[in-house]
Each structure stands twice: as C-alpha cells, then as structure tokens.
Tab-separated table of C-alpha atoms in Angstrom:
chain	number	residue	atom	x	y	z
A	2	MET	CA	134.471	121.587	132.261
A	3	LEU	CA	131.985	118.831	133.143
A	4	SER	CA	129.049	121.180	132.605
A	5	ILE	CA	130.332	122.089	129.126
A	6	LEU	CA	130.799	118.419	128.291
A	7	LYS	CA	127.331	117.629	129.592
A	8	TYR	CA	125.889	120.446	127.466
A	9	LEU	CA	127.652	119.115	124.350
A	10	LEU	CA	126.335	115.619	124.996
A	11	ILE	CA	122.808	116.988	125.275
A	12	LEU	CA	123.232	118.830	121.970
A	13	ILE	CA	124.528	115.692	120.276
A	14	SER	CA	121.633	113.695	121.689
A	15	LEU	CA	119.068	116.222	120.499
A	16	SER	CA	120.700	116.352	117.068
A	17	ALA	CA	120.562	112.559	116.749
A	18	LEU	CA	116.923	112.570	117.837
A	19	ALA	CA	116.059	115.205	115.262
A	20	SER	CA	117.845	113.330	112.490
A	21	ASP	CA	115.965	110.136	113.385
A	22	THR	CA	112.567	111.840	113.240
A	23	LYS	CA	110.852	110.760	110.050
A	24	THR	CA	107.762	112.429	108.677
A	25	ASN	CA	104.596	110.331	108.641
A	26	ILE	CA	102.657	110.265	105.369
A	27	ILE	CA	98.904	109.808	104.966
A	28	PHE	CA	97.390	109.672	101.473
A	29	ILE	CA	93.575	109.768	101.458
A	30	LEU	CA	92.024	108.903	98.100
A	31	ALA	CA	88.379	109.478	97.191
A	32	ASP	CA	86.743	107.357	94.480
A	33	ASP	CA	85.186	109.274	91.560
A	34	LEU	CA	85.162	112.645	93.359
A	35	GLY	CA	84.874	115.420	90.797
A	36	TYR	CA	87.130	118.463	90.509
A	37	GLY	CA	84.293	120.745	91.595
A	38	GLU	CA	82.806	118.710	94.449
A	39	LEU	CA	84.589	120.359	97.392
A	40	GLY	CA	83.753	123.778	98.768
A	41	SER	CA	87.357	124.889	98.336
A	42	TYR	CA	87.031	124.078	94.620
A	43	GLY	CA	83.778	125.979	94.148
A	44	GLN	CA	81.115	123.522	95.309
A	45	GLU	CA	78.016	125.323	96.603
A	46	LYS	CA	75.595	122.509	97.497
A	47	ILE	CA	77.649	119.770	99.169
A	48	GLN	CA	79.031	120.693	102.583
A	49	THR	CA	82.735	119.838	103.041
A	50	PRO	CA	83.864	121.981	105.990
A	51	GLU	CA	86.709	119.715	107.136
A	52	LEU	CA	88.385	119.419	103.747
A	53	ASP	CA	87.842	123.142	103.188
A	54	LYS	CA	89.564	123.818	106.517
A	55	MET	CA	92.357	121.438	105.490
A	56	ALA	CA	92.814	123.434	102.272
A	57	ALA	CA	92.752	126.752	104.148
A	58	SER	CA	95.404	125.424	106.549
A	59	GLY	CA	97.565	123.942	103.806
A	60	ILE	CA	98.017	124.173	100.057
A	61	ARG	CA	95.491	123.579	97.301
A	62	PHE	CA	96.631	122.427	93.852
A	63	THR	CA	94.686	123.582	90.776
A	64	ASN	CA	96.656	121.632	88.132
A	65	HIS	CA	97.027	118.192	89.682
A	66	TYR	CA	96.263	115.058	87.656
A	67	SER	CA	95.371	111.530	88.668
A	68	GLY	CA	96.977	108.564	86.954
A	69	TYR	CA	94.188	107.663	84.546
A	70	THR	CA	90.559	108.332	83.786
A	71	THR	CA	89.373	105.153	85.580
A	72	CYS	CA	90.399	103.618	88.883
A	73	THR	CA	92.682	100.594	88.460
A	74	MET	CA	95.373	102.201	86.327
A	75	SER	CA	95.156	105.467	88.263
A	76	ARG	CA	95.923	103.660	91.524
A	77	LYS	CA	98.711	101.719	89.880
A	78	VAL	CA	100.317	104.996	88.760
A	79	LEU	CA	100.052	106.343	92.313
A	80	MET	CA	101.735	103.291	93.823
A	81	THR	CA	104.534	102.873	91.256
A	82	GLY	CA	105.558	106.369	90.151
A	83	LYS	CA	105.140	105.487	86.476
A	84	HIS	CA	102.720	107.028	84.012
A	85	ILE	CA	100.291	104.759	82.206
A	86	ALA	CA	102.275	104.313	78.981
A	87	ASN	CA	105.041	102.721	81.044
A	88	LEU	CA	102.770	100.324	82.929
A	89	PRO	CA	101.059	97.100	81.877
A	90	MET	CA	97.300	97.485	81.495
A	91	GLY	CA	95.131	95.477	83.871
A	92	ASP	CA	95.778	94.314	87.414
A	93	LYS	CA	99.452	93.340	87.169
A	94	ILE	CA	101.616	95.542	89.417
A	95	PRO	CA	105.378	96.061	89.089
A	96	SER	CA	107.292	94.803	92.109
A	97	ILE	CA	108.539	98.199	93.316
A	98	THR	CA	105.944	100.379	95.056
A	99	ILE	CA	106.218	103.383	97.328
A	100	ALA	CA	104.932	101.218	100.195
A	101	GLY	CA	107.784	98.758	99.718
A	102	LEU	CA	110.373	101.537	99.588
A	103	LEU	CA	109.080	103.148	102.777
A	104	LYS	CA	108.776	99.804	104.553
A	105	ASN	CA	112.439	99.107	103.784
A	106	ALA	CA	113.246	102.535	105.239
A	107	GLY	CA	111.675	101.608	108.581
A	108	TYR	CA	108.105	102.825	108.088
A	109	LYS	CA	105.048	100.929	109.258
A	110	THR	CA	102.749	100.762	106.239
A	111	ALA	CA	98.997	100.284	105.901
A	112	MET	CA	96.523	100.012	103.030
A	113	ILE	CA	92.964	100.466	104.288
A	114	GLY	CA	90.127	100.677	101.755
A	115	LYS	CA	89.726	99.919	98.053
A	116	TRP	CA	92.914	98.536	96.530
A	117	GLY	CA	91.323	98.620	93.072
A	118	MET	CA	93.253	95.626	91.737
A	119	MET	CA	93.313	91.933	92.523
A	120	GLY	CA	93.660	92.048	96.257
A	121	ARG	CA	92.531	88.996	98.211
A	122	PRO	CA	95.196	87.424	100.445
A	123	GLY	CA	97.722	85.212	98.712
A	124	HIS	CA	97.311	86.809	95.295
A	125	ASP	CA	100.502	88.161	93.711
A	126	ASN	CA	98.865	91.558	93.263
A	127	SER	CA	97.521	91.871	96.805
A	128	PRO	CA	98.666	94.902	98.829
A	129	GLY	CA	100.310	92.599	101.367
A	130	GLU	CA	102.643	91.428	98.592
A	131	HIS	CA	103.545	95.014	97.681
A	132	GLY	CA	104.932	96.512	100.848
A	133	PHE	CA	101.966	96.925	103.174
A	134	ASP	CA	102.279	95.566	106.728
A	135	HIS	CA	98.624	96.124	107.591
A	136	VAL	CA	95.843	95.516	105.068
A	137	PHE	CA	92.085	95.930	105.479
A	138	THR	CA	90.197	95.702	102.207
A	139	TYR	CA	87.438	94.187	100.119
A	140	ASP	CA	87.646	90.695	98.691
A	141	ASN	CA	87.994	91.984	95.137
A	142	GLN	CA	87.416	94.913	92.811
A	143	GLY	CA	83.789	93.931	92.241
A	144	PHE	CA	83.002	93.669	95.932
A	145	ALA	CA	84.313	97.221	96.326
A	146	HIS	CA	81.299	98.400	94.320
A	147	PHE	CA	79.023	97.843	97.312
A	148	TYR	CA	78.938	99.541	100.708
A	149	TYR	CA	77.424	96.712	102.748
A	150	PRO	CA	79.715	93.751	101.982
A	151	GLU	CA	79.090	90.381	103.581
A	152	PHE	CA	82.788	90.115	104.431
A	153	MET	CA	86.151	91.847	104.035
A	154	TRP	CA	89.767	90.875	104.765
A	155	ARG	CA	92.036	92.122	107.535
A	156	ASN	CA	95.617	90.856	107.399
A	157	GLY	CA	94.661	87.554	105.789
A	158	GLU	CA	91.671	86.892	108.022
A	159	LYS	CA	88.087	87.084	106.837
A	160	VAL	CA	85.949	89.603	108.718
A	161	HIS	CA	82.281	88.626	108.426
A	162	TYR	CA	79.352	91.044	108.574
A	163	PRO	CA	76.295	88.802	109.081
A	164	THR	CA	73.963	91.779	109.552
A	165	ASN	CA	74.720	92.885	105.981
A	166	LYS	CA	73.208	89.770	104.449
A	167	ASN	CA	69.775	90.101	102.848
A	168	LEU	CA	69.570	93.858	103.412
A	169	LEU	CA	69.121	94.720	99.747
A	170	THR	CA	65.689	95.193	98.160
A	171	ASP	CA	64.691	96.604	94.775
A	172	GLU	CA	64.229	100.025	96.406
A	173	GLY	CA	67.435	100.067	98.440
A	174	TYR	CA	68.688	98.734	101.735
A	175	ILE	CA	66.011	97.823	104.298
A	176	LYS	CA	65.542	100.825	106.566
A	177	GLU	CA	63.283	99.347	109.258
A	178	LYS	CA	65.777	96.730	110.397
A	179	HIS	CA	68.860	98.406	108.979
A	180	HIS	CA	71.620	97.490	111.394
A	181	GLY	CA	74.109	96.801	108.639
A	182	VAL	CA	77.773	97.777	108.732
A	183	TYR	CA	78.786	100.520	106.296
A	184	SER	CA	82.214	99.696	104.846
A	185	HIS	CA	83.385	103.318	104.825
A	186	ASP	CA	82.830	103.541	108.588
A	187	GLU	CA	84.888	100.382	109.063
A	188	PHE	CA	87.766	101.823	107.055
A	189	THR	CA	87.754	105.013	109.125
A	190	LYS	CA	87.711	103.078	112.389
A	191	ASP	CA	90.601	100.899	111.213
A	192	ALA	CA	92.610	103.922	110.046
A	193	LEU	CA	92.166	105.690	113.374
A	194	GLY	CA	93.305	102.541	115.157
A	195	PHE	CA	96.393	102.218	112.943
A	196	ILE	CA	97.416	105.829	113.604
A	197	GLU	CA	96.920	105.416	117.351
A	198	GLU	CA	98.915	102.184	117.397
A	199	ASN	CA	101.807	103.650	115.408
A	200	LYS	CA	101.938	107.157	116.856
A	201	ASP	CA	105.486	106.602	118.143
A	202	THR	CA	106.926	105.174	114.935
A	203	PRO	CA	107.081	106.564	111.387
A	204	PHE	CA	104.163	105.346	109.295
A	205	PHE	CA	102.672	105.508	105.825
A	206	LEU	CA	98.899	105.182	105.699
A	207	TYR	CA	97.248	104.770	102.299
A	208	LEU	CA	93.511	105.273	102.809
A	209	PRO	CA	91.627	104.836	99.510
A	210	TYR	CA	87.977	105.352	100.449
A	211	THR	CA	85.225	104.128	98.105
A	212	ILE	CA	83.081	107.243	98.541
A	213	PRO	CA	81.456	108.540	96.374
A	214	HIS	CA	81.677	105.615	93.913
A	215	ALA	CA	78.611	104.515	91.976
A	216	GLU	CA	76.352	102.764	94.491
A	217	ILE	CA	74.688	105.801	96.031
A	218	THR	CA	73.838	104.881	99.613
A	219	VAL	CA	74.803	106.141	103.064
A	220	PRO	CA	73.423	105.816	106.618
A	221	HIS	CA	70.380	108.018	107.161
A	222	ASP	CA	72.050	110.456	109.547
A	223	SER	CA	74.157	111.706	106.620
A	224	VAL	CA	71.179	111.990	104.231
A	225	GLU	CA	68.768	113.725	106.598
A	226	PRO	CA	70.289	117.239	106.483
A	227	TYR	CA	70.028	117.276	102.698
A	228	LEU	CA	66.482	115.913	102.564
A	229	LYS	CA	65.366	119.089	104.341
A	230	LEU	CA	66.533	121.103	101.313
A	231	ASN	CA	63.871	119.510	99.049
A	232	TRP	CA	66.174	119.143	96.070
A	233	PRO	CA	64.698	117.817	92.805
A	234	GLU	CA	65.141	114.034	92.694
A	235	THR	CA	64.723	111.330	90.069
A	236	PRO	CA	64.707	107.958	91.844
A	237	LYS	CA	67.165	105.390	90.529
A	238	ILE	CA	66.069	101.773	90.121
A	239	ILE	CA	68.298	98.890	91.124
A	240	GLY	CA	70.924	97.862	88.562
A	241	GLY	CA	74.395	98.430	87.193
A	242	GLY	CA	77.666	97.066	88.534
A	243	GLY	CA	76.315	93.638	89.416
A	244	SER	CA	77.682	90.194	88.682
A	245	LYS	CA	76.740	86.550	89.074
A	246	ASP	CA	80.199	85.995	90.533
A	247	PRO	CA	79.503	84.864	94.102
A	248	GLY	CA	82.569	86.792	95.186
A	249	TYR	CA	80.454	89.911	94.942
A	250	GLY	CA	78.161	88.664	97.708
A	251	SER	CA	74.932	86.746	97.226
A	252	GLN	CA	72.669	89.792	97.389
A	253	TYR	CA	74.377	91.855	94.701
A	254	VAL	CA	73.503	89.945	91.529
A	255	LYS	CA	71.052	92.692	90.530
A	256	GLY	CA	73.677	95.399	90.928
A	257	TYR	CA	73.755	98.775	92.646
A	258	CYS	CA	70.936	99.509	95.059
A	259	GLY	CA	67.910	101.579	94.137
A	260	GLN	CA	67.917	105.106	95.563
A	261	LYS	CA	64.870	107.327	96.080
A	262	TYR	CA	66.974	110.416	96.815
A	263	PRO	CA	70.160	110.166	94.722
A	264	HIS	CA	71.100	113.847	95.091
A	265	ALA	CA	70.643	113.966	98.861
A	266	ALA	CA	72.357	110.600	99.363
A	267	TYR	CA	75.286	111.535	97.121
A	268	ALA	CA	75.859	114.768	99.002
A	269	GLY	CA	75.517	112.875	102.272
A	270	MET	CA	78.212	110.410	101.216
A	271	ILE	CA	80.720	113.150	100.461
A	272	SER	CA	79.900	114.981	103.691
A	273	ARG	CA	80.369	111.757	105.659
A	274	MET	CA	83.800	111.281	104.111
A	275	ASP	CA	84.580	114.921	104.877
A	276	ARG	CA	83.577	114.391	108.513
A	277	ASP	CA	85.917	111.416	108.784
A	278	VAL	CA	88.856	113.263	107.250
A	279	GLY	CA	88.284	115.766	110.035
A	280	ARG	CA	88.362	112.970	112.613
A	281	ILE	CA	91.734	111.827	111.283
A	282	LEU	CA	93.188	115.340	111.451
A	283	ASP	CA	91.780	115.781	114.970
A	284	LEU	CA	93.453	112.551	116.088
A	285	LEU	CA	96.813	113.681	114.721
A	286	LYS	CA	96.444	116.868	116.767
A	287	LYS	CA	95.371	114.963	119.884
A	288	LEU	CA	98.390	112.649	119.595
A	289	LYS	CA	100.664	115.664	119.035
A	290	ILE	CA	101.982	114.285	115.748
A	291	GLU	CA	100.208	116.604	113.304
A	292	GLU	CA	103.350	118.717	112.825
A	293	ASN	CA	105.249	115.589	111.825
A	294	THR	CA	102.626	114.235	109.423
A	295	LEU	CA	102.073	115.142	105.777
A	296	VAL	CA	98.442	114.522	104.796
A	297	LEU	CA	97.462	114.433	101.122
A	298	PHE	CA	93.948	114.208	99.715
A	299	GLY	CA	92.898	113.532	96.121
A	300	SER	CA	90.588	111.506	93.857
A	301	ASP	CA	91.346	108.599	91.532
A	302	ASN	CA	89.611	110.187	88.526
A	303	GLY	CA	86.736	112.464	87.578
A	304	ALA	CA	83.120	112.396	88.683
A	305	SER	CA	80.671	109.768	87.414
A	306	PRO	CA	76.845	109.902	87.164
A	307	GLU	CA	76.407	106.121	87.394
A	308	GLY	CA	74.710	106.219	90.780
A	309	GLY	CA	71.726	108.284	89.645
A	310	GLN	CA	72.802	111.792	90.638
A	311	THR	CA	73.368	114.366	87.901
A	312	LEU	CA	76.726	116.041	87.431
A	313	GLU	CA	74.976	119.183	86.197
A	314	PHE	CA	73.042	119.611	89.451
A	315	PHE	CA	76.219	119.686	91.527
A	316	GLN	CA	78.474	121.178	88.823
A	317	SER	CA	80.695	118.219	89.704
A	318	SER	CA	83.423	119.035	87.177
A	319	GLY	CA	83.501	122.725	88.009
A	320	LYS	CA	84.429	124.716	84.909
A	321	LEU	CA	86.252	121.772	83.355
A	322	ARG	CA	85.014	119.687	80.420
A	323	GLY	CA	84.205	115.986	80.711
A	324	ASP	CA	83.983	113.498	83.551
A	325	LYS	CA	85.191	109.973	84.371
A	326	ARG	CA	86.322	108.026	81.264
A	327	SER	CA	86.977	111.275	79.411
A	328	ILE	CA	90.186	112.462	77.767
A	329	TYR	CA	89.171	116.031	78.601
A	330	GLU	CA	90.399	117.776	81.751
A	331	ALA	CA	87.678	116.673	84.151
A	332	GLY	CA	88.506	113.033	83.487
A	333	THR	CA	91.840	113.252	85.298
A	334	ARG	CA	92.312	116.686	86.850
A	335	THR	CA	91.374	116.237	90.485
A	336	PRO	CA	91.121	118.227	93.686
A	337	PHE	CA	94.399	117.828	95.551
A	338	ILE	CA	95.174	119.199	99.011
A	339	ALA	CA	98.336	118.950	101.105
A	340	TYR	CA	98.328	119.623	104.857
A	341	TRP	CA	101.380	119.756	107.114
A	342	PRO	CA	101.130	122.273	109.979
A	343	LYS	CA	104.151	124.475	110.661
A	344	THR	CA	105.831	123.219	107.466
A	345	ILE	CA	103.335	124.070	104.715
A	346	GLN	CA	102.372	127.722	104.881
A	347	ALA	CA	98.617	127.994	105.365
A	348	GLY	CA	96.261	129.313	102.704
A	349	GLN	CA	98.366	128.639	99.630
A	350	VAL	CA	97.042	127.906	96.145
A	351	THR	CA	99.425	126.622	93.497
A	352	ASP	CA	99.063	126.162	89.751
A	353	HIS	CA	102.127	123.888	89.659
A	354	ILE	CA	101.425	121.102	87.155
A	355	SER	CA	101.765	117.728	88.884
A	356	ALA	CA	100.404	114.193	88.749
A	357	TYR	CA	100.030	110.964	90.696
A	358	CYS	CA	103.232	109.554	89.247
A	359	ASP	CA	104.973	112.352	91.186
A	360	PHE	CA	103.925	110.970	94.571
A	361	MET	CA	106.690	108.352	94.764
A	362	ALA	CA	109.360	110.937	93.910
A	363	THR	CA	107.927	113.345	96.484
A	364	ALA	CA	107.727	110.727	99.245
A	365	CYS	CA	111.280	109.586	98.502
A	366	ASP	CA	112.507	113.187	98.507
A	367	LEU	CA	110.798	113.787	101.846
A	368	THR	CA	112.100	110.652	103.545
A	369	GLY	CA	115.584	110.488	102.044
A	370	VAL	CA	114.854	107.234	100.236
A	371	ASP	CA	116.480	106.661	96.851
A	372	CYS	CA	113.820	106.969	94.161
A	373	PRO	CA	113.990	104.314	91.411
A	374	LYS	CA	115.855	105.630	88.380
A	375	ASP	CA	113.070	104.577	86.027
A	376	SER	CA	110.456	106.618	87.896
A	377	ASP	CA	108.464	109.084	85.783
A	378	GLY	CA	107.881	111.331	88.767
A	379	VAL	CA	109.018	114.848	89.620
A	380	SER	CA	109.024	115.659	93.335
A	381	TYR	CA	106.666	118.475	94.317
A	382	LEU	CA	108.236	118.737	97.782
A	383	PRO	CA	109.750	122.175	96.952
A	384	THR	CA	106.222	123.446	96.260
A	385	LEU	CA	105.007	122.071	99.601
A	386	LEU	CA	107.924	123.790	101.349
A	387	GLY	CA	107.350	127.081	99.548
A	388	LYS	CA	110.678	126.822	97.710
A	389	HIS	CA	109.202	127.618	94.317
A	390	ALA	CA	112.488	128.627	92.714
A	391	GLN	CA	113.765	125.104	93.355
A	392	GLN	CA	110.699	123.362	91.917
A	393	ALA	CA	111.463	121.258	88.842
A	394	GLN	CA	108.700	121.184	86.238
A	395	ARG	CA	106.976	118.155	84.795
A	396	PRO	CA	108.016	117.701	81.155
A	397	TYR	CA	104.473	116.674	80.218
A	398	ILE	CA	101.192	115.175	81.427
A	399	PHE	CA	100.168	112.128	79.386
A	400	ASN	CA	96.775	110.454	79.361
A	401	ALA	CA	94.861	107.983	77.206
A	402	TRP	CA	91.403	106.514	76.845
A	403	LYS	CA	90.461	103.929	74.192
A	404	SER	CA	91.534	105.404	70.817
A	405	TRP	CA	92.362	108.779	72.352
A	406	SER	CA	95.603	110.088	73.832
A	407	SER	CA	96.542	113.499	75.124
A	408	VAL	CA	99.636	115.349	76.218
A	409	ARG	CA	99.948	118.619	78.106
A	410	VAL	CA	103.134	120.711	78.045
A	411	LYS	CA	102.813	123.893	80.095
A	412	GLU	CA	99.634	125.627	78.915
A	413	TRP	CA	99.245	123.614	75.698
A	414	LYS	CA	97.272	120.373	75.449
A	415	LEU	CA	96.907	118.217	72.357
A	416	ILE	CA	94.301	115.463	72.034
A	417	ALA	CA	94.836	112.872	69.296
A	418	ASN	CA	92.643	110.067	67.972
A	419	ARG	CA	94.296	107.042	66.345
A	420	LYS	CA	91.151	105.769	64.614
A	421	LYS	CA	91.625	105.235	60.891
A	422	ASP	CA	90.022	107.321	58.144
A	423	LEU	CA	89.846	110.542	60.155
A	424	SER	CA	90.680	113.918	58.688
A	425	PRO	CA	93.294	116.066	60.476
A	426	ALA	CA	90.446	118.251	61.754
A	427	GLU	CA	88.809	115.203	63.341
A	428	ARG	CA	92.047	113.663	64.580
A	429	PHE	CA	93.533	116.565	66.567
A	430	GLU	CA	92.264	119.031	69.158
A	431	LEU	CA	94.568	121.703	70.568
A	432	TYR	CA	93.762	123.846	73.603
A	433	ASN	CA	95.471	126.618	75.512
A	434	LEU	CA	94.470	125.731	79.065
A	435	GLU	CA	95.597	129.020	80.567
A	436	LYS	CA	93.139	130.901	78.380
A	437	ASP	CA	90.559	128.145	77.849
A	438	GLU	CA	90.359	125.891	80.899
A	439	GLY	CA	87.047	124.449	79.710
A	440	GLU	CA	88.541	123.239	76.386
A	441	MET	CA	85.921	124.959	74.276
A	442	LYS	CA	88.046	126.469	71.490
A	443	ASN	CA	90.024	124.033	69.324
A	444	LEU	CA	93.125	125.856	68.055
A	445	ALA	CA	94.577	123.021	65.978
A	446	THR	CA	94.158	124.769	62.617
A	447	GLN	CA	95.597	128.052	63.952
A	448	HIS	CA	98.768	126.458	65.372
A	449	PRO	CA	99.868	123.612	63.063
A	450	GLU	CA	103.473	123.819	64.322
A	451	LYS	CA	102.315	123.244	67.913
A	452	VAL	CA	100.156	120.334	66.778
A	453	GLN	CA	103.137	118.815	64.974
A	454	SER	CA	105.520	119.062	67.959
A	455	LEU	CA	103.013	117.750	70.518
A	456	HIS	CA	101.930	115.034	68.092
A	457	LYS	CA	105.539	113.793	67.920
A	458	LEU	CA	105.660	113.773	71.717
A	459	ILE	CA	102.452	111.725	71.948
A	460	ASN	CA	103.876	109.167	69.528
A	461	LYS	CA	107.109	108.974	71.517
A	462	VAL	CA	105.456	108.687	74.929
A	463	SER	CA	102.595	106.381	73.938
A	464	LYS	CA	104.744	104.253	71.602
A	465	ARG	CA	101.905	104.429	69.078
A	466	ASP	CA	101.604	106.276	65.785
A	467	TYR	CA	98.888	108.913	65.482
A	468	THR	CA	100.051	110.148	62.092
A	469	PRO	CA	97.131	111.058	59.798
C-alpha cells in the first residue's frame, strides 16, 4: 500500500514539474539582412553555415513579413503585436509589449542590442520601461549606426570604451593600433552571459543585432577569408549617417566609415553574426536547455546598399523585387527560421503567410499568457508544431511607405498610390505572388474586380482613401 502511495506521489510530483516547465524564447533580429542573404535562402557567396544548419534542423518560412520597410516601426510591430496602421508613427511605444506580458508571467527578460527607438535610461520609450529586466544597448538610434561606440548602457549604467575613441579616419578605422571594441561582439558576450545566468529559470531574450546595417566594418579576422576570393570592389568614401549631435560620439560627425573592401567586409559581417548564432545554439545544447528553448531568427526589413556593397553582386533580395524602403516584396519579406529541437520537426519549409505582428500571439499561445484582445496577430504555433490543419490564416498583410500602401490576401497583392492626379493605371498594381513572386507582371487591368475588393480593404485598414 505504501509503495503504491509513494508511486502516486512521484507521479504527481513529476506532473507538477512538467506543468511548471515554461519554454524559453530567444528572438534574434538582424538589421537590414536581405531575403536572399543566407545560404538556406539561396545565397551563394556569403557563408552562413550555422544559420543554414539551424534551418535544416528546424523550419524555414518563405512567406514571412517584417513589420515595416524600415527599422523603428518594424521593431515596434514586433514588440506590440499590432500592424503599422494601428500604431503611432515615430518612437512612441504603446504600454503593452510582449516583454511585459512574459515578465508578468514569471519570465526573466532581456533586450540586448539595437532597440531602434528612444532608448537611453529614464526615457519613457526605453526598453527598461517596457518589460525588460536586463538591458544592454546603445545610447540612441543614431549611435546604433556605428560599430565602435564610445559608450553604451547596461542596466542604467554607462559602459565606456576608451579604446574606441579617435579610431576613425577618412579611410576607415585605424588598423595598426586597432584595439577597439566591436559592439556586435559585446552584444554576443552579454547574451551568452544572460543565458548562462538564467539557465534554470524561464527567460525571454530579445537579441536585435545591428549587423549588417549600413556602416560596413568588421574585425579583420572576419574579412580575411573573403579577401582571398579577389572579388571586384569599389571603395566607399566616408560619409552618410552622421550627425553633429554629440550623442553620436565625437568621431562620427563625418558619418559612416570609409571601406576599401565593401563586398568582403559586408560578407564578413554576416558570417560573423552567423558564427555567433552558432555559439548561442551551442551554449543551449551545453546547458541542456535546447529542447526547452524556441529560437527565432529574422530581419527587421530588406537589404540596403548604403554601406557601399551592391545588392546585385550578392543577389541580396533573391528573386524578389525591391529592397529596404520599398513597397515591393523585398522591402518587408524576410528570412525567418524557427528552431526547437524535439518539438519542431527538422528540415521543414513552410509557405504559411505570417508577419511580425504574429509574434506576440505566438508567444502568448506558447506560454499560456492571455494575448491582448486588440492584437492584430495570428499565432503560428500550430505551424511550428506541425499541426497544419489547426493553423489559422492571416486575413491580410498590410504595408505602407510614403504615398504607397499595399495589402496581400492569399496569393493576391495590391499596391496603391494615394498621390493626386494619377490615372488608375498609375495608381494600382496587382500581382499574383504564387505565379509571379518577382512582381513583374501587373494584372490590374485584367482583374478590375480584384483591384476593387483589395482597394476597399486598403482603405479600411489604412484609414485613408485611395479612390482615384
């Protein structure tokens, strides 16, 4: 009798332990990484073995959209679960974020990297005011444009990097006495430390790297393998992205550094980020928590040529049209990989249509947290779990840029321009993305009824009138 009772107590104990086990979540965000810049998405020049292995061991999305075609609003969509038409433009962040929801549910939360909005300690929009326990970030959005900052902030304390001062010359960062501290390396080190420290408690780590954003520079050990390939190079002179605001750092008034080898350095940056994603996955395995951790990887928007590299050389957008700041697919369709050993079946590819506003709904679904009723998200957890019959579909994907707006419903995408004095032929573009992923054939005149229905949806969602 006692043995049976003891056995039942053990079962009850194990059941309680299992019910208390909460899945960790890591979201790694690249900055301006194009749809075609990973090997698993067709890249042939830039080496990304760790992310390719992550995709082969998990699930790769082919129809996943960021929040916007530039960084600030895209990140705001990711954090709040609302699409851009339901968010205020600019830095202002609604009070409810996924970090706050998970923190209230007992998660340790961290934001390490580029916040992309007003972020210095004490500001209403800082990550520490929006649910993050641990914060390691740049002083401001402008400072995030540079990889050798003179200081950053960790949990309200200024972290100085004296060796980064006076490194910049017209041709780049001084190589002979280059002992500067590369911000990306600092973010990786901090992220590894956070995971190690919180291995025994549920955690949410948001790791928005700045690579490969516009200032093209990386420590030489990441450039060297690509220099041996003797790629064609057009050196970039110093300039772009600078400011006289002293918050940017005294050496950055002239803007982004010069770069003699923009192609090799750009590839080296992405490979360095890839290496560090691998280090994070290796640590999860070492700590024996990889089977209880969902890792997501994406980009805030499409690729940008601002740093001096050419998108054509790398085929950065793959077969898609456009790039950063574009209403076309490559402006917001991003690589997106989910990795969760023993839960996500390895080697999957899904064409499920999803977006960054779905992350909050997915994280809430996963953790049992009540998702806000005004969320625009649709959980893609069923897709991660292989339960495709249970997967709800997004009603639409909405995007906007300047006078342009677009909406996608299933395979159909309508682009509308609200400028005055345009003819219907100039105002609307209609594409069937299943048959024409590159948006080369405008079908607006062939399908006026589809234009009319999607046009009404754009007006409703955007709260603006695009009527000719």
